[in-house]
PDB file of C-alpha atoms in Angstrom:
ATOM      1  CA  MET A 102     -33.987  74.282 -65.206  1.00  0.00           C
ATOM      2  CA  ASN A 103     -31.254  73.883 -67.823  1.00  0.00           C
ATOM      3  CA  LYS A 104     -30.569  70.136 -68.042  1.00  0.00           C
ATOM      4  CA  GLU A 105     -27.621  70.429 -70.441  1.00  0.00           C
ATOM      5  CA  LEU A 106     -25.832  72.895 -68.163  1.00  0.00           C
ATOM      6  CA  ILE A 107     -26.483  70.687 -65.120  1.00  0.00           C
ATOM      7  CA  LEU A 108     -25.080  67.645 -66.927  1.00  0.00           C
ATOM      8  CA  GLN A 109     -21.957  69.629 -67.887  1.00  0.00           C
ATOM      9  CA  GLU A 110     -21.371  70.689 -64.253  1.00  0.00           C
ATOM     10  CA  LEU A 111     -21.559  67.121 -62.890  1.00  0.00           C
ATOM     11  CA  LYS A 112     -18.472  65.467 -61.469  1.00  0.00           C
ATOM     12  CA  PHE A 113     -18.318  61.791 -62.400  1.00  0.00           C
ATOM     13  CA  ARG A 114     -16.528  59.137 -60.370  1.00  0.00           C
ATOM     14  CA  ALA A 115     -16.465  55.370 -60.856  1.00  0.00           C
ATOM     15  CA  VAL A 116     -15.824  53.214 -57.797  1.00  0.00           C
ATOM     16  CA  ARG A 117     -15.930  49.531 -56.988  1.00  0.00           C
ATOM     17  CA  SER A 118     -19.379  48.219 -56.299  1.00  0.00           C
ATOM     18  CA  SER A 119     -20.218  46.290 -53.146  1.00  0.00           C
ATOM     19  CA  GLY A 120     -22.179  43.099 -52.750  1.00  0.00           C
ATOM     20  CA  ALA A 121     -22.300  39.825 -54.633  1.00  0.00           C
ATOM     21  CA  GLY A 122     -20.598  39.351 -57.982  1.00  0.00           C
ATOM     22  CA  GLY A 123     -17.554  37.205 -57.328  1.00  0.00           C
ATOM     23  CA  GLN A 124     -14.224  38.068 -58.893  1.00  0.00           C
ATOM     24  CA  HIS A 125     -15.765  40.519 -61.348  1.00  0.00           C
ATOM     25  CA  VAL A 126     -16.924  42.922 -58.615  1.00  0.00           C
ATOM     26  CA  ASN A 127     -13.433  43.033 -57.100  1.00  0.00           C
ATOM     27  CA  LYS A 128     -11.663  44.252 -60.237  1.00  0.00           C
ATOM     28  CA  VAL A 129     -14.137  46.425 -62.133  1.00  0.00           C
ATOM     29  CA  SER A 130     -15.361  49.884 -61.086  1.00  0.00           C
ATOM     30  CA  THR A 131     -18.999  49.839 -62.175  1.00  0.00           C
ATOM     31  CA  LYS A 132     -20.593  51.865 -59.377  1.00  0.00           C
ATOM     32  CA  VAL A 133     -21.097  55.487 -60.375  1.00  0.00           C
ATOM     33  CA  GLU A 134     -21.099  58.555 -58.120  1.00  0.00           C
ATOM     34  CA  LEU A 135     -22.313  61.858 -59.555  1.00  0.00           C
ATOM     35  CA  THR A 136     -21.723  65.083 -57.626  1.00  0.00           C
ATOM     36  CA  LEU A 137     -23.268  68.476 -58.310  1.00  0.00           C
ATOM     37  CA  ASN A 138     -21.805  71.449 -56.497  1.00  0.00           C
ATOM     38  CA  ILE A 139     -24.920  73.555 -55.955  1.00  0.00           C
ATOM     39  CA  PRO A 140     -23.274  76.709 -54.477  1.00  0.00           C
ATOM     40  CA  ILE A 141     -21.117  77.337 -57.570  1.00  0.00           C
ATOM     41  CA  SER A 142     -23.592  75.991 -60.122  1.00  0.00           C
ATOM     42  CA  MET A 143     -24.533  78.394 -62.908  1.00  0.00           C
ATOM     43  CA  ALA A 144     -27.646  76.367 -63.791  1.00  0.00           C
ATOM     44  CA  PHE A 145     -29.696  77.797 -60.918  1.00  0.00           C
ATOM     45  CA  ASN A 146     -30.531  81.274 -59.700  1.00  0.00           C
ATOM     46  CA  GLU A 147     -30.413  82.167 -55.995  1.00  0.00           C
ATOM     47  CA  SER A 148     -34.077  81.412 -55.286  1.00  0.00           C
ATOM     48  CA  GLU A 149     -33.768  77.996 -56.937  1.00  0.00           C
ATOM     49  CA  LYS A 150     -30.640  77.262 -54.884  1.00  0.00           C
ATOM     50  CA  GLU A 151     -32.466  78.149 -51.672  1.00  0.00           C
ATOM     51  CA  ARG A 152     -35.320  75.842 -52.670  1.00  0.00           C
ATOM     52  CA  LEU A 153     -32.824  73.031 -53.367  1.00  0.00           C
ATOM     53  CA  TYR A 154     -31.090  73.557 -49.998  1.00  0.00           C
ATOM     54  CA  LYS A 155     -34.433  73.426 -48.242  1.00  0.00           C
ATOM     55  CA  ASN A 156     -35.956  70.444 -50.060  1.00  0.00           C
ATOM     56  CA  LEU A 157     -32.809  68.308 -50.445  1.00  0.00           C
ATOM     57  CA  LYS A 158     -31.083  69.023 -47.113  1.00  0.00           C
ATOM     58  CA  ARG A 159     -30.957  65.321 -46.207  1.00  0.00           C
ATOM     59  CA  ARG A 160     -29.256  64.459 -49.511  1.00  0.00           C
ATOM     60  CA  LEU A 161     -26.604  67.196 -49.427  1.00  0.00           C
ATOM     61  CA  THR A 162     -23.056  66.799 -48.164  1.00  0.00           C
ATOM     62  CA  SER A 163     -21.500  69.217 -45.682  1.00  0.00           C
ATOM     63  CA  GLU A 164     -20.247  71.344 -48.630  1.00  0.00           C
ATOM     64  CA  ASN A 165     -23.815  71.459 -50.086  1.00  0.00           C
ATOM     65  CA  ASN A 166     -22.950  69.051 -52.883  1.00  0.00           C
ATOM     66  CA  LEU A 167     -25.721  66.829 -54.185  1.00  0.00           C
ATOM     67  CA  LEU A 168     -24.465  63.241 -54.379  1.00  0.00           C
ATOM     68  CA  VAL A 169     -26.205  60.468 -56.306  1.00  0.00           C
ATOM     69  CA  GLN A 170     -24.929  56.882 -56.502  1.00  0.00           C
ATOM     70  CA  CYS A 171     -25.953  53.980 -58.689  1.00  0.00           C
ATOM     71  CA  ASP A 172     -24.775  50.382 -58.766  1.00  0.00           C
ATOM     72  CA  ASP A 173     -27.921  48.779 -60.199  1.00  0.00           C
ATOM     73  CA  SER A 174     -26.328  47.487 -63.392  1.00  0.00           C
ATOM     74  CA  ARG A 175     -23.086  45.671 -64.195  1.00  0.00           C
ATOM     75  CA  SER A 176     -22.356  48.304 -66.830  1.00  0.00           C
ATOM     76  CA  GLN A 177     -20.699  51.571 -65.833  1.00  0.00           C
ATOM     77  CA  HIS A 178     -22.346  53.380 -68.759  1.00  0.00           C
ATOM     78  CA  LYS A 179     -25.810  52.155 -67.816  1.00  0.00           C
ATOM     79  CA  ASN A 180     -25.229  53.131 -64.172  1.00  0.00           C
ATOM     80  CA  ARG A 181     -24.199  56.628 -65.273  1.00  0.00           C
ATOM     81  CA  GLU A 182     -27.375  57.043 -67.303  1.00  0.00           C
ATOM     82  CA  ILE A 183     -29.507  55.856 -64.386  1.00  0.00           C
ATOM     83  CA  ALA A 184     -27.688  58.151 -61.956  1.00  0.00           C
ATOM     84  CA  GLU A 185     -28.107  61.161 -64.268  1.00  0.00           C
ATOM     85  CA  ASP A 186     -31.859  60.450 -64.586  1.00  0.00           C
ATOM     86  CA  ARG A 187     -32.175  60.133 -60.805  1.00  0.00           C
ATOM     87  CA  LEU A 188     -30.326  63.381 -60.217  1.00  0.00           C
ATOM     88  CA  LEU A 189     -32.415  65.296 -62.737  1.00  0.00           C
ATOM     89  CA  ASN A 190     -35.638  63.892 -61.285  1.00  0.00           C
ATOM     90  CA  LEU A 191     -34.526  64.827 -57.761  1.00  0.00           C
ATOM     91  CA  ILE A 192     -33.784  68.386 -58.831  1.00  0.00           C
ATOM     92  CA  GLU A 193     -37.030  68.663 -60.793  1.00  0.00           C
ATOM     93  CA  GLU A 194     -39.108  67.489 -57.808  1.00  0.00           C
ATOM     94  CA  ALA A 195     -37.246  69.812 -55.413  1.00  0.00           C
ATOM     95  CA  LEU A 196     -37.827  72.848 -57.618  1.00  0.00           C
ATOM     96  CA  LYS A 197     -41.591  72.330 -57.925  1.00  0.00           C
ATOM     97  CA  VAL A 198     -43.578  75.063 -56.210  1.00  0.00           C
ATOM     98  CA  PRO A 199     -46.616  73.601 -54.421  1.00  0.00           C
ATOM     99  CA  LYS A 200     -49.998  75.114 -55.182  1.00  0.00           C
ATOM    100  CA  LYS A 201     -51.577  77.350 -52.576  1.00  0.00           C
ATOM    101  CA  ARG A 202     -54.502  75.723 -50.799  1.00  0.00           C
ATOM    102  CA  LYS A 203     -57.805  77.487 -51.298  1.00  0.00           C
ATOM    103  CA  LYS A 204     -59.976  77.470 -48.204  1.00  0.00           C
ATOM    104  CA  THR A 205     -63.426  76.045 -48.843  1.00  0.00           C
ATOM    105  CA  SER A 206     -66.430  75.539 -46.645  1.00  0.00           C
ATOM    106  CA  PRO A 207     -68.310  72.244 -46.580  1.00  0.00           C
ATOM    107  CA  SER A 208     -71.451  71.993 -48.685  1.00  0.00           C
ATOM    108  CA  ARG A 209     -74.873  72.130 -47.035  1.00  0.00           C
ATOM    109  CA  ALA A 210     -75.565  68.510 -48.016  1.00  0.00           C
ATOM    110  CA  SER A 211     -72.314  67.274 -46.425  1.00  0.00           C
ATOM    111  CA  VAL A 212     -73.077  69.166 -43.177  1.00  0.00           C
ATOM    112  CA  GLU A 213     -76.585  67.714 -43.050  1.00  0.00           C
ATOM    113  CA  LYS A 214     -75.247  64.211 -43.751  1.00  0.00           C
ATOM    114  CA  ARG A 215     -72.679  64.528 -40.939  1.00  0.00           C
ATOM    115  CA  LEU A 216     -75.273  65.755 -38.433  1.00  0.00           C
ATOM    116  CA  LYS A 217     -77.720  63.005 -39.455  1.00  0.00           C
ATOM    117  CA  SER A 218     -75.085  60.305 -38.886  1.00  0.00           C
ATOM    118  CA  LYS A 219     -74.156  61.859 -35.508  1.00  0.00           C
ATOM    119  CA  LYS A 220     -77.794  61.775 -34.409  1.00  0.00           C
ATOM    120  CA  ALA A 221     -78.154  58.163 -35.526  1.00  0.00           C
ATOM    121  CA  ILE A 222     -75.068  57.123 -33.511  1.00  0.00           C
ATOM    122  CA  ALA A 223     -76.285  59.055 -30.471  1.00  0.00           C
ATOM    123  CA  LYS A 224     -79.727  57.389 -30.710  1.00  0.00           C
ATOM    124  CA  LYS A 225     -78.102  53.941 -30.978  1.00  0.00           C
ATOM    125  CA  LYS A 226     -75.940  54.574 -27.900  1.00  0.00           C
ATOM    126  CA  ALA A 227     -78.900  56.017 -25.947  1.00  0.00           C
ATOM    127  CA  SER A 228     -80.892  52.842 -26.613  1.00  0.00           C
ATOM    128  CA  ARG A 229     -78.133  50.790 -24.897  1.00  0.00           C
ATOM    129  CA  LYS A 230     -78.588  52.584 -21.566  1.00  0.00           C
ATOM    130  CA  LYS A 231     -80.712  51.147 -18.764  1.00  0.00           C
ATOM    131  CA  PRO A 232     -83.996  52.977 -18.207  1.00  0.00           C
ATOM    132  CA  GLU A 233     -83.914  55.469 -15.332  1.00  0.00           C
ATOM    133  CA  ASP A 234     -85.862  54.537 -12.158  1.00  0.00           C
ATOM    134  CA  GLU A 235     -88.132  57.243 -10.745  1.00  0.00           C
TER     135      GLU A 235
END
């Protein structure tokens, strides 16, 4: 993953933030939207793009653009830094290949322990029954 190339391909847009803030929020565009166009990105090869499509499908737009927004801070510059970090973390997590699970069998001690506890529970429940009349 080439972070510098990804940061160069980002499209930056500043928009007005929503929520509380009084007059300041109505006249200053501090909310930041970062867009990464995955299909034309040169930072990823085809297998990485497929992994991104699969793992980030809920976060992609209809044109397969990855969109990240941030309006945490009152500063546009701080919001941009936060949004860039979020985007890079998202991509990094999506590109991770999970380890293959190795099948293992339970140890002899764990099997014996499980059977012993099953027998104890069965004995306890059997002692609750009424004795049979003959």
